[in-house]
Amino acid sequence: MKIKCNLKKLRDKAPLIHIISNGVTRGRVADFVLSIGASPMMAEYSKEVSEITKKSLALVLNMGMLNEDKIEAIKIAGKTAKENNIPTVLDPVGVASSKIRRNLAKYLLDNFKFNVIRGNFNEINYLAGGQAFAGIDSRDKNLSEEDFIELALRLNEKTGATVVVSGKYEVIANSHMLISIPGGHDDFRKISGLGDMESAMIGSLLATPMSNLKACAISAIFLRQLAREVIADGSIKAQDIISKVQKLEEISGEIEILSPSYKFKKPSLYGISDGNDLMKIKNATRAGMKIYQLRDKISDEALLGEKILKIKKEIEEDCLFILNDNLKLAKEYKTSLHLGQDDEEISLARRILGRDPIIGATAKTPELAIEAENMGASYLGSGAFFETETKRDASMISLETYEEIRDSILIPAFPIGGINLENLDLFKGVEIPGLCMSSGIFSLDENEVEKNVREIINKLNN
């Protein structure tokens, strides 16, 4: 899967990022963050950090080069970020090397919920409850990608944070998705502070704003791919990386989605109905509809269960079946689930259904979209774009707002709301994963549905 990030938005905004840094790499990290487009504040004095954190749009806590006042500053900044809902990144440098570091890490994990925890294999291994290693370097030469995966999942389950395990492999995990970033190189360990720069970049992107997953993936893509480019004769220099990023307008690259098992195909036509039109659903699926949502707010659970079984039997091999707004039945019938903004919280549904099932959400703003993905949503429905009979009270969003939503997250965001064959041209030239339609498919006569769906899909493909 290819993802990208335009740095113009970050540079235009130039958000203030509070970084309690590693003294060894402080200047290098500050230059790097400036070159990305954010504004770093490297304050570490305990009597001022609260005031500075309050003014910041993200906080990065790096456990390198500790002293008594810095430990107090880290605790105060973390508390301030928690009280003000400021996204926070933890980089547990050398966490297992001393009792002081181990105690600090325990305090932080016990008292704060981090957006992202990023570290090398040894550091993440210790936080996840594994063996303690001394030093900050990670000797991971004999480890497999499976070792990295198991570790990322374990710490994510323990903390709820999006976890990045860096080193020979780069693995990222949240409560739903598991991602691998290609491009490892043994010479990465020869540059001091590459991990510090990655953590700082994640914090900068979170302030854009951006979801945890996308910020981590973009940062990993950039630093791993760029480090490979600037390695010459077995040497690598931090200044080469800083110089390179100053000239970039966009970062793009490939990620491998290891889970969930279901992969969204582009473009996907996503149909929604009350399930009283089985033949229309079959015809739409035959014509290429790839996702179907049963949205029935009236039927009792017995009747709804009958509908679920009938529809799944007809379409499941060719079309993803999603149930709207009924966590209990989604678990009972082992279906995917869509939750609106007033339905059960996504994180609760994710805990009950597990990591793999598809859970969709509704979001009309970038902030709500980021929140949904951070809680474990698999995709979003964003709209409405036109007046719709299905939801007469739906508020409209603009294409500009949709593009902001799409660019702030990693998961697909499907436009929804009043869309049909006649008004599809609104999305011409706009990068979309597909479209959601209700009356645009199912208001037609049964014998017209298949032809209509084929025409819609043809337009989407062209």
Tab-separated table of C-alpha atoms in Angstrom:
chain	number	residue	atom	x	y	z
A	1	MET	CA	0.000	0.000	0.000
A	2	LYS	CA	1.360	3.410	-0.959
A	3	ILE	CA	0.873	6.389	1.343
A	4	LYS	CA	1.984	9.998	1.115
A	5	CYS	CA	2.151	13.239	3.062
A	6	ASN	CA	2.464	16.772	1.691
A	7	LEU	CA	4.700	18.815	4.007
A	8	LYS	CA	3.139	22.130	2.932
A	9	LYS	CA	0.399	21.936	5.549
A	10	LEU	CA	2.922	21.329	8.316
A	11	ARG	CA	5.199	24.110	7.099
A	12	ASP	CA	2.342	26.586	6.706
A	13	LYS	CA	1.173	25.865	10.228
A	14	ALA	CA	4.675	25.628	11.786
A	15	PRO	CA	3.234	24.104	14.992
A	16	LEU	CA	5.052	24.475	18.296
A	17	ILE	CA	6.419	21.107	19.428
A	18	HIS	CA	7.726	20.733	22.968
A	19	ILE	CA	10.606	18.249	23.000
A	20	ILE	CA	12.254	17.201	26.235
A	21	SER	CA	15.244	15.882	24.400
A	22	ASN	CA	18.325	13.718	24.568
A	23	GLY	CA	21.211	16.069	25.375
A	24	VAL	CA	23.513	14.137	23.036
A	25	THR	CA	21.351	14.895	19.990
A	26	ARG	CA	19.461	18.047	21.027
A	27	GLY	CA	20.833	20.403	18.357
A	28	ARG	CA	20.590	17.804	15.615
A	29	VAL	CA	16.958	17.040	16.453
A	30	ALA	CA	16.057	20.739	16.631
A	31	ASP	CA	17.558	21.350	13.167
A	32	PHE	CA	15.737	18.308	11.819
A	33	VAL	CA	12.348	19.410	13.201
A	34	LEU	CA	12.866	22.901	11.756
A	35	SER	CA	13.683	21.378	8.361
A	36	ILE	CA	10.410	19.403	8.422
A	37	GLY	CA	8.496	22.604	9.102
A	38	ALA	CA	7.586	22.464	12.804
A	39	SER	CA	8.839	24.833	15.533
A	40	PRO	CA	10.750	22.949	18.252
A	41	MET	CA	10.982	24.176	21.838
A	42	MET	CA	13.591	22.153	23.718
A	43	ALA	CA	12.711	23.339	27.246
A	44	GLU	CA	13.732	21.017	30.103
A	45	TYR	CA	13.655	23.219	33.222
A	46	SER	CA	10.963	21.835	35.525
A	47	LYS	CA	9.699	25.274	36.601
A	48	GLU	CA	8.752	26.297	33.032
A	49	VAL	CA	7.762	23.113	31.214
A	50	SER	CA	4.087	23.216	32.198
A	51	GLU	CA	3.623	26.656	30.660
A	52	ILE	CA	5.436	25.648	27.477
A	53	THR	CA	3.627	22.319	27.099
A	54	LYS	CA	0.251	24.098	27.371
A	55	LYS	CA	1.174	26.246	24.356
A	56	SER	CA	2.371	23.288	22.292
A	57	LEU	CA	0.465	21.105	19.839
A	58	ALA	CA	2.494	17.983	20.634
A	59	LEU	CA	4.906	16.753	23.301
A	60	VAL	CA	7.891	14.429	22.820
A	61	LEU	CA	9.419	12.901	25.966
A	62	ASN	CA	12.902	11.504	25.345
A	63	MET	CA	14.556	9.682	28.275
A	64	GLY	CA	18.136	10.288	27.124
A	65	MET	CA	20.630	12.123	29.441
A	66	LEU	CA	18.588	12.149	32.657
A	67	ASN	CA	19.142	14.225	35.772
A	68	GLU	CA	16.952	14.984	38.773
A	69	ASP	CA	15.389	18.148	37.336
A	70	LYS	CA	14.803	16.587	33.903
A	71	ILE	CA	12.961	13.665	35.487
A	72	GLU	CA	10.712	16.150	37.294
A	73	ALA	CA	10.257	18.108	34.051
A	74	ILE	CA	9.201	14.955	32.191
A	75	LYS	CA	6.602	14.162	34.850
A	76	ILE	CA	5.212	17.720	34.889
A	77	ALA	CA	5.075	17.974	31.089
A	78	GLY	CA	3.329	14.601	30.864
A	79	LYS	CA	0.743	15.680	33.422
A	80	THR	CA	0.135	18.962	31.580
A	81	ALA	CA	-0.279	17.174	28.263
A	82	LYS	CA	-2.753	14.752	29.822
A	83	GLU	CA	-4.829	17.583	31.307
A	84	ASN	CA	-4.876	19.501	28.026
A	85	ASN	CA	-5.340	16.543	25.648
A	86	ILE	CA	-2.026	17.198	23.882
A	87	PRO	CA	-0.712	14.263	21.804
A	88	THR	CA	2.396	12.775	23.412
A	89	VAL	CA	5.242	10.565	22.177
A	90	LEU	CA	7.458	8.555	24.535
A	91	ASP	CA	10.993	7.582	23.475
A	92	PRO	CA	12.285	5.339	26.327
A	93	VAL	CA	16.013	5.685	25.602
A	94	GLY	CA	18.079	3.064	27.461
A	95	VAL	CA	15.116	2.312	29.706
A	96	ALA	CA	16.535	-0.908	31.168
A	97	SER	CA	20.027	0.465	31.831
A	98	SER	CA	19.416	1.767	35.341
A	99	LYS	CA	16.956	1.632	38.199
A	100	ILE	CA	16.252	5.352	37.779
A	101	ARG	CA	15.207	4.843	34.143
A	102	ARG	CA	13.146	1.779	34.966
A	103	ASN	CA	11.336	3.633	37.761
A	104	LEU	CA	10.669	6.642	35.532
A	105	ALA	CA	9.238	4.455	32.779
A	106	LYS	CA	6.990	2.668	35.272
A	107	TYR	CA	5.718	6.007	36.595
A	108	LEU	CA	4.988	7.265	33.080
A	109	LEU	CA	3.146	4.137	31.951
A	110	ASP	CA	1.173	3.963	35.188
A	111	ASN	CA	0.036	7.584	35.042
A	112	PHE	CA	-0.233	8.604	31.383
A	113	LYS	CA	-1.679	7.267	28.140
A	114	PHE	CA	0.689	7.915	25.253
A	115	ASN	CA	-0.326	8.373	21.643
A	116	VAL	CA	2.902	6.720	20.512
A	117	ILE	CA	5.709	4.779	22.153
A	118	ARG	CA	8.740	4.407	19.865
A	119	GLY	CA	11.943	2.574	20.691
A	120	ASN	CA	14.382	-0.079	19.566
A	121	PHE	CA	13.803	-3.770	20.215
A	122	ASN	CA	15.552	-3.824	23.594
A	123	GLU	CA	13.686	-0.768	24.889
A	124	ILE	CA	10.247	-1.945	23.775
A	125	ASN	CA	11.015	-5.442	24.998
A	126	TYR	CA	11.663	-4.141	28.506
A	127	LEU	CA	8.490	-2.005	28.559
A	128	ALA	CA	6.466	-5.002	27.402
A	129	GLY	CA	7.713	-6.994	30.371
A	130	GLY	CA	10.651	-8.736	28.807
A	131	GLN	CA	14.320	-9.131	29.651
A	132	ALA	CA	16.355	-6.083	30.677
A	133	PHE	CA	19.338	-5.111	28.521
A	134	ALA	CA	21.936	-2.455	29.285
A	135	GLY	CA	22.769	0.408	26.932
A	136	ILE	CA	20.778	2.188	24.251
A	137	ASP	CA	21.847	0.139	21.231
A	138	SER	CA	19.689	-2.742	20.047
A	139	ARG	CA	21.543	-5.847	18.928
A	140	ASP	CA	18.792	-7.342	16.798
A	141	LYS	CA	20.809	-9.048	14.061
A	142	ASN	CA	19.547	-12.552	14.888
A	143	LEU	CA	15.912	-11.529	15.439
A	144	SER	CA	13.107	-12.144	12.950
A	145	GLU	CA	10.269	-9.899	11.866
A	146	GLU	CA	7.981	-12.166	13.884
A	147	ASP	CA	9.934	-11.197	17.015
A	148	PHE	CA	9.295	-7.518	16.272
A	149	ILE	CA	5.608	-8.164	15.537
A	150	GLU	CA	5.030	-10.094	18.753
A	151	LEU	CA	6.671	-7.321	20.743
A	152	ALA	CA	4.701	-4.485	19.132
A	153	LEU	CA	1.420	-6.294	19.738
A	154	ARG	CA	2.320	-7.074	23.342
A	155	LEU	CA	3.135	-3.479	24.269
A	156	ASN	CA	0.122	-2.122	22.392
A	157	GLU	CA	-2.128	-4.467	24.348
A	158	LYS	CA	-0.461	-3.454	27.603
A	159	THR	CA	-0.538	0.327	27.096
A	160	GLY	CA	-3.108	1.141	24.398
A	161	ALA	CA	-0.478	3.279	22.648
A	162	THR	CA	0.463	2.985	19.007
A	163	VAL	CA	3.793	1.177	19.253
A	164	VAL	CA	6.781	1.516	16.912
A	165	VAL	CA	9.583	-1.045	17.188
A	166	SER	CA	12.564	0.247	15.206
A	167	GLY	CA	15.730	-1.482	14.090
A	168	LYS	CA	16.435	-4.302	11.659
A	169	TYR	CA	12.684	-4.260	10.994
A	170	GLU	CA	10.210	-1.445	11.529
A	171	VAL	CA	6.866	-2.630	12.883
A	172	ILE	CA	3.937	-0.429	13.936
A	173	ALA	CA	0.872	-1.654	15.830
A	174	ASN	CA	-2.345	-0.174	17.166
A	175	SER	CA	-5.445	-1.977	18.423
A	176	HIS	CA	-6.478	-2.963	14.882
A	177	MET	CA	-3.656	-2.581	12.371
A	178	LEU	CA	-0.189	-4.064	12.145
A	179	ILE	CA	2.187	-2.436	9.650
A	180	SER	CA	5.662	-3.248	8.418
A	181	ILE	CA	7.908	-0.656	6.765
A	182	PRO	CA	10.585	-2.012	4.393
A	183	GLY	CA	14.094	-0.640	4.104
A	184	GLY	CA	16.186	-1.787	7.054
A	185	HIS	CA	19.984	-1.424	6.953
A	186	ASP	CA	22.703	-2.472	9.399
A	187	ASP	CA	24.440	0.903	9.025
A	188	PHE	CA	21.487	2.730	10.615
A	189	ARG	CA	23.002	2.057	14.042
A	190	LYS	CA	26.106	4.054	13.011
A	191	ILE	CA	24.283	7.361	13.300
A	192	SER	CA	23.566	8.621	16.795
A	193	GLY	CA	20.093	10.096	17.091
A	194	LEU	CA	18.268	8.540	14.129
A	195	GLY	CA	15.652	7.204	16.553
A	196	ASP	CA	15.465	10.573	18.334
A	197	MET	CA	14.766	12.236	14.979
A	198	GLU	CA	12.062	9.688	14.192
A	199	SER	CA	10.296	10.308	17.514
A	200	ALA	CA	10.505	14.067	16.973
A	201	MET	CA	9.104	13.718	13.457
A	202	ILE	CA	6.186	11.658	14.759
A	203	GLY	CA	5.411	14.402	17.269
A	204	SER	CA	5.625	17.061	14.554
A	205	LEU	CA	3.177	15.204	12.310
A	206	LEU	CA	0.748	14.575	15.182
A	207	ALA	CA	0.519	18.363	15.511
A	208	THR	CA	-0.507	18.787	11.857
A	209	PRO	CA	-2.932	17.161	13.012
A	210	MET	CA	-2.538	13.531	11.904
A	211	SER	CA	-3.488	10.103	13.241
A	212	ASN	CA	-1.019	8.083	15.293
A	213	LEU	CA	-0.656	5.401	12.630
A	214	LYS	CA	-0.078	7.731	9.725
A	215	ALA	CA	2.398	9.900	11.636
A	216	CYS	CA	4.387	6.793	12.576
A	217	ALA	CA	4.269	5.289	9.091
A	218	ILE	CA	5.292	8.504	7.311
A	219	SER	CA	8.166	9.076	9.753
A	220	ALA	CA	9.406	5.508	9.371
A	221	ILE	CA	9.173	5.643	5.568
A	222	PHE	CA	11.091	8.895	5.414
A	223	LEU	CA	13.934	8.025	7.762
A	224	ARG	CA	14.445	4.448	6.593
A	225	GLN	CA	14.306	5.244	2.895
A	226	LEU	CA	16.304	8.441	3.203
A	227	ALA	CA	18.961	6.873	5.408
A	228	ARG	CA	19.496	4.244	2.720
A	229	GLU	CA	19.923	6.989	0.117
A	230	VAL	CA	22.556	8.898	2.070
A	231	ILE	CA	24.619	5.923	3.225
A	232	ALA	CA	27.929	6.132	1.359
A	233	ASP	CA	30.875	3.790	1.819
A	234	GLY	CA	29.381	2.445	5.027
A	235	SER	CA	29.032	5.888	6.603
A	236	ILE	CA	25.985	8.018	7.268
A	237	LYS	CA	25.741	11.614	8.461
A	238	ALA	CA	22.844	13.293	10.201
A	239	GLN	CA	23.402	16.535	8.279
A	240	ASP	CA	22.794	14.687	5.006
A	241	ILE	CA	19.325	13.721	6.269
A	242	ILE	CA	18.568	17.278	7.410
A	243	SER	CA	19.705	18.744	4.089
A	244	LYS	CA	17.604	16.241	2.167
A	245	VAL	CA	14.345	16.902	4.018
A	246	GLN	CA	14.665	20.659	3.510
A	247	LYS	CA	14.250	20.100	-0.228
A	248	LEU	CA	11.272	17.745	0.007
A	249	GLU	CA	7.675	18.825	-0.553
A	250	GLU	CA	6.131	15.377	-0.235
A	251	ILE	CA	7.016	12.131	1.507
A	252	SER	CA	5.667	8.935	-0.007
A	253	GLY	CA	6.421	5.254	0.125
A	254	GLU	CA	5.180	1.725	0.582
A	255	ILE	CA	3.875	0.072	3.724
A	256	GLU	CA	2.904	-3.561	4.168
A	257	ILE	CA	-0.328	-4.117	6.069
A	258	LEU	CA	0.164	-7.375	7.972
A	259	SER	CA	-3.288	-7.205	9.575
A	260	PRO	CA	-6.280	-6.995	9.391
A	261	SER	CA	-6.861	-9.879	7.006
A	262	TYR	CA	-9.386	-7.872	4.956
A	263	LYS	CA	-7.816	-5.428	2.502
A	264	PHE	CA	-9.897	-2.631	0.958
A	265	LYS	CA	-9.711	-2.529	-2.833
A	266	LYS	CA	-9.724	0.760	-4.740
A	267	PRO	CA	-12.182	1.898	-5.830
A	268	SER	CA	-14.856	0.091	-3.799
A	269	LEU	CA	-18.565	0.774	-4.200
A	270	TYR	CA	-20.205	0.577	-0.776
A	271	GLY	CA	-23.976	0.095	-0.684
A	272	ILE	CA	-26.343	0.687	2.249
A	273	SER	CA	-29.962	-0.429	2.651
A	274	ASP	CA	-32.484	-1.739	5.179
A	275	GLY	CA	-32.117	-5.291	3.855
A	276	ASN	CA	-35.689	-5.595	2.547
A	277	ASP	CA	-34.401	-5.772	-1.026
A	278	LEU	CA	-32.452	-9.022	-1.232
A	279	MET	CA	-32.641	-9.261	-5.027
A	280	LYS	CA	-31.357	-5.686	-5.390
A	281	ILE	CA	-28.467	-6.519	-3.055
A	282	LYS	CA	-27.667	-9.630	-5.110
A	283	ASN	CA	-27.820	-7.671	-8.373
A	284	ALA	CA	-25.604	-4.909	-7.006
A	285	THR	CA	-23.062	-7.476	-5.799
A	286	ARG	CA	-23.135	-9.239	-9.162
A	287	ALA	CA	-22.348	-5.910	-10.824
A	288	GLY	CA	-19.321	-5.277	-8.594
A	289	MET	CA	-20.450	-3.752	-5.288
A	290	LYS	CA	-17.694	-4.797	-2.832
A	291	ILE	CA	-19.090	-3.614	0.526
A	292	TYR	CA	-22.658	-3.786	1.822
A	293	GLN	CA	-24.062	-2.373	5.061
A	294	LEU	CA	-27.339	-3.519	6.584
A	295	ARG	CA	-28.834	-0.435	8.214
A	296	ASP	CA	-32.138	-1.366	9.871
A	297	LYS	CA	-33.203	0.774	12.826
A	298	ILE	CA	-36.713	-0.719	13.079
A	299	SER	CA	-36.620	-4.537	13.127
A	300	ASP	CA	-36.305	-6.439	16.384
A	301	GLU	CA	-33.237	-8.590	16.958
A	302	ALA	CA	-34.894	-11.805	15.808
A	303	LEU	CA	-35.897	-10.343	12.432
A	304	LEU	CA	-32.557	-8.580	12.112
A	305	GLY	CA	-30.775	-11.887	12.727
A	306	GLU	CA	-32.797	-13.505	9.918
A	307	LYS	CA	-31.823	-10.692	7.550
A	308	ILE	CA	-28.161	-11.026	8.476
A	309	LEU	CA	-28.145	-14.751	7.696
A	310	LYS	CA	-30.009	-14.385	4.388
A	311	ILE	CA	-27.863	-11.533	3.093
A	312	LYS	CA	-24.571	-13.075	4.212
A	313	LYS	CA	-25.487	-16.333	2.504
A	314	GLU	CA	-26.063	-14.529	-0.801
A	315	ILE	CA	-23.117	-12.112	-0.897
A	316	GLU	CA	-20.391	-12.967	1.614
A	317	GLU	CA	-17.930	-14.557	-0.815
A	318	ASP	CA	-18.021	-11.515	-3.110
A	319	CYS	CA	-18.866	-8.633	-0.802
A	320	LEU	CA	-17.917	-7.531	2.724
A	321	PHE	CA	-21.026	-7.583	4.949
A	322	ILE	CA	-21.274	-4.852	7.594
A	323	LEU	CA	-23.951	-4.459	10.269
A	324	ASN	CA	-24.932	-0.977	11.382
A	325	ASP	CA	-25.030	0.002	15.042
A	326	ASN	CA	-25.537	-3.341	16.807
A	327	LEU	CA	-22.435	-4.537	18.609
A	328	LYS	CA	-24.283	-7.418	20.268
A	329	LEU	CA	-25.450	-8.949	16.971
A	330	ALA	CA	-22.158	-8.209	15.230
A	331	LYS	CA	-20.440	-10.372	17.833
A	332	GLU	CA	-23.130	-13.049	17.744
A	333	TYR	CA	-23.161	-13.377	13.940
A	334	LYS	CA	-19.443	-12.640	13.466
A	335	THR	CA	-20.013	-9.679	11.175
A	336	SER	CA	-18.198	-6.419	10.565
A	337	LEU	CA	-19.719	-3.362	12.237
A	338	HIS	CA	-20.347	0.318	11.507
A	339	LEU	CA	-20.763	2.790	14.361
A	340	GLY	CA	-22.077	6.329	14.119
A	341	GLN	CA	-20.905	9.155	16.341
A	342	ASP	CA	-23.672	8.394	18.870
A	343	ASP	CA	-23.245	4.613	18.904
A	344	GLU	CA	-21.003	2.431	21.073
A	345	GLU	CA	-17.490	3.759	21.383
A	346	ILE	CA	-15.119	2.316	18.810
A	347	SER	CA	-12.520	1.319	21.402
A	348	LEU	CA	-15.154	-0.668	23.331
A	349	ALA	CA	-16.287	-2.427	20.143
A	350	ARG	CA	-12.673	-3.169	19.258
A	351	ARG	CA	-12.026	-4.762	22.651
A	352	ILE	CA	-15.142	-6.926	22.328
A	353	LEU	CA	-14.769	-7.958	18.672
A	354	GLY	CA	-10.966	-8.269	18.668
A	355	ARG	CA	-8.183	-6.963	16.421
A	356	ASP	CA	-9.189	-8.389	13.053
A	357	PRO	CA	-12.871	-7.531	12.378
A	358	ILE	CA	-13.699	-4.450	10.302
A	359	ILE	CA	-15.216	-1.607	12.333
A	360	GLY	CA	-16.318	1.519	10.481
A	361	ALA	CA	-17.026	4.944	11.902
A	362	THR	CA	-18.565	8.258	10.847
A	363	ALA	CA	-16.528	11.478	10.874
A	364	LYS	CA	-17.225	14.956	9.523
A	365	THR	CA	-14.017	16.668	10.651
A	366	PRO	CA	-10.300	15.786	10.627
A	367	GLU	CA	-10.277	15.787	14.429
A	368	LEU	CA	-13.095	13.228	14.628
A	369	ALA	CA	-11.448	11.155	11.903
A	370	ILE	CA	-8.149	11.062	13.795
A	371	GLU	CA	-9.923	10.136	17.017
A	372	ALA	CA	-11.776	7.293	15.280
A	373	GLU	CA	-8.624	5.823	13.745
A	374	ASN	CA	-6.709	6.165	17.009
A	375	MET	CA	-9.479	4.192	18.756
A	376	GLY	CA	-9.223	1.367	16.217
A	377	ALA	CA	-11.563	2.176	13.310
A	378	SER	CA	-10.907	0.347	10.025
A	379	TYR	CA	-12.474	2.921	7.705
A	380	LEU	CA	-14.608	6.068	7.779
A	381	GLY	CA	-17.754	7.318	6.108
A	382	SER	CA	-17.506	11.101	5.616
A	383	GLY	CA	-20.268	13.398	4.371
A	384	ALA	CA	-22.893	14.383	3.481
A	385	PHE	CA	-22.149	16.003	0.132
A	386	PHE	CA	-25.747	16.327	-1.076
A	387	GLU	CA	-29.159	16.356	0.559
A	388	THR	CA	-30.280	12.810	1.247
A	389	GLU	CA	-33.565	11.104	2.068
A	390	THR	CA	-31.755	8.530	4.192
A	391	LYS	CA	-30.536	11.132	6.705
A	392	ARG	CA	-32.509	14.344	6.280
A	393	ASP	CA	-30.745	16.025	9.201
A	394	ALA	CA	-27.243	15.295	7.883
A	395	SER	CA	-24.994	18.349	7.747
A	396	MET	CA	-22.981	19.009	4.595
A	397	ILE	CA	-19.201	18.954	4.243
A	398	SER	CA	-17.090	20.420	1.451
A	399	LEU	CA	-14.574	18.643	-0.761
A	400	GLU	CA	-11.873	20.673	0.973
A	401	THR	CA	-12.945	19.278	4.367
A	402	TYR	CA	-13.085	15.763	2.917
A	403	GLU	CA	-9.529	16.082	1.598
A	404	GLU	CA	-8.349	17.270	5.027
A	405	ILE	CA	-10.007	14.207	6.585
A	406	ARG	CA	-8.500	11.859	4.003
A	407	ASP	CA	-4.998	13.289	4.382
A	408	SER	CA	-5.013	13.152	8.193
A	409	ILE	CA	-5.535	9.385	8.470
A	410	LEU	CA	-4.178	6.109	7.140
A	411	ILE	CA	-7.477	4.209	6.854
A	412	PRO	CA	-9.873	4.757	3.891
A	413	ALA	CA	-12.434	7.587	4.098
A	414	PHE	CA	-15.463	6.894	1.888
A	415	PRO	CA	-17.533	9.913	0.763
A	416	ILE	CA	-21.203	9.420	1.651
A	417	GLY	CA	-24.460	11.327	1.505
A	418	GLY	CA	-26.785	11.867	-1.451
A	419	ILE	CA	-24.292	10.546	-4.012
A	420	ASN	CA	-25.605	8.921	-7.192
A	421	LEU	CA	-24.655	8.292	-10.812
A	422	GLU	CA	-25.725	11.781	-11.894
A	423	ASN	CA	-23.595	13.751	-9.427
A	424	LEU	CA	-20.440	11.601	-9.437
A	425	ASP	CA	-18.565	14.291	-11.372
A	426	LEU	CA	-18.122	16.180	-8.081
A	427	PHE	CA	-15.332	13.701	-7.282
A	428	LYS	CA	-13.626	13.818	-10.680
A	429	GLY	CA	-9.897	14.268	-10.101
A	430	VAL	CA	-10.261	13.715	-6.339
A	431	GLU	CA	-8.385	10.766	-4.851
A	432	ILE	CA	-10.993	8.600	-3.112
A	433	PRO	CA	-11.047	4.924	-2.018
A	434	GLY	CA	-14.566	4.525	-3.416
A	435	LEU	CA	-18.049	5.805	-2.603
A	436	CYS	CA	-20.930	4.992	-0.254
A	437	MET	CA	-24.434	5.020	-1.743
A	438	SER	CA	-27.875	4.183	-0.445
A	439	SER	CA	-30.725	5.537	-2.576
A	440	GLY	CA	-28.204	6.009	-5.409
A	441	ILE	CA	-28.314	2.197	-5.730
A	442	PHE	CA	-31.380	0.855	-3.971
A	443	SER	CA	-34.054	3.407	-4.934
A	444	LEU	CA	-34.026	2.011	-8.472
A	445	ASP	CA	-36.204	-0.802	-9.766
A	446	GLU	CA	-34.830	-4.269	-9.230
A	447	ASN	CA	-34.044	-4.813	-12.928
A	448	GLU	CA	-32.172	-1.493	-13.179
A	449	VAL	CA	-29.793	-1.948	-10.238
A	450	GLU	CA	-27.171	-4.089	-11.967
A	451	LYS	CA	-26.817	-1.763	-14.978
A	452	ASN	CA	-26.689	1.303	-12.727
A	453	VAL	CA	-23.985	-0.190	-10.502
A	454	ARG	CA	-21.865	-1.148	-13.505
A	455	GLU	CA	-22.076	2.420	-14.792
A	456	ILE	CA	-21.114	3.814	-11.375
A	457	ILE	CA	-18.104	1.500	-11.116
A	458	ASN	CA	-17.055	2.343	-14.660
A	459	LYS	CA	-17.080	6.035	-13.740
A	460	LEU	CA	-15.109	5.360	-10.571
A	461	ASN	CA	-12.482	3.496	-12.569
A	462	ASN	CA	-12.169	6.287	-15.088
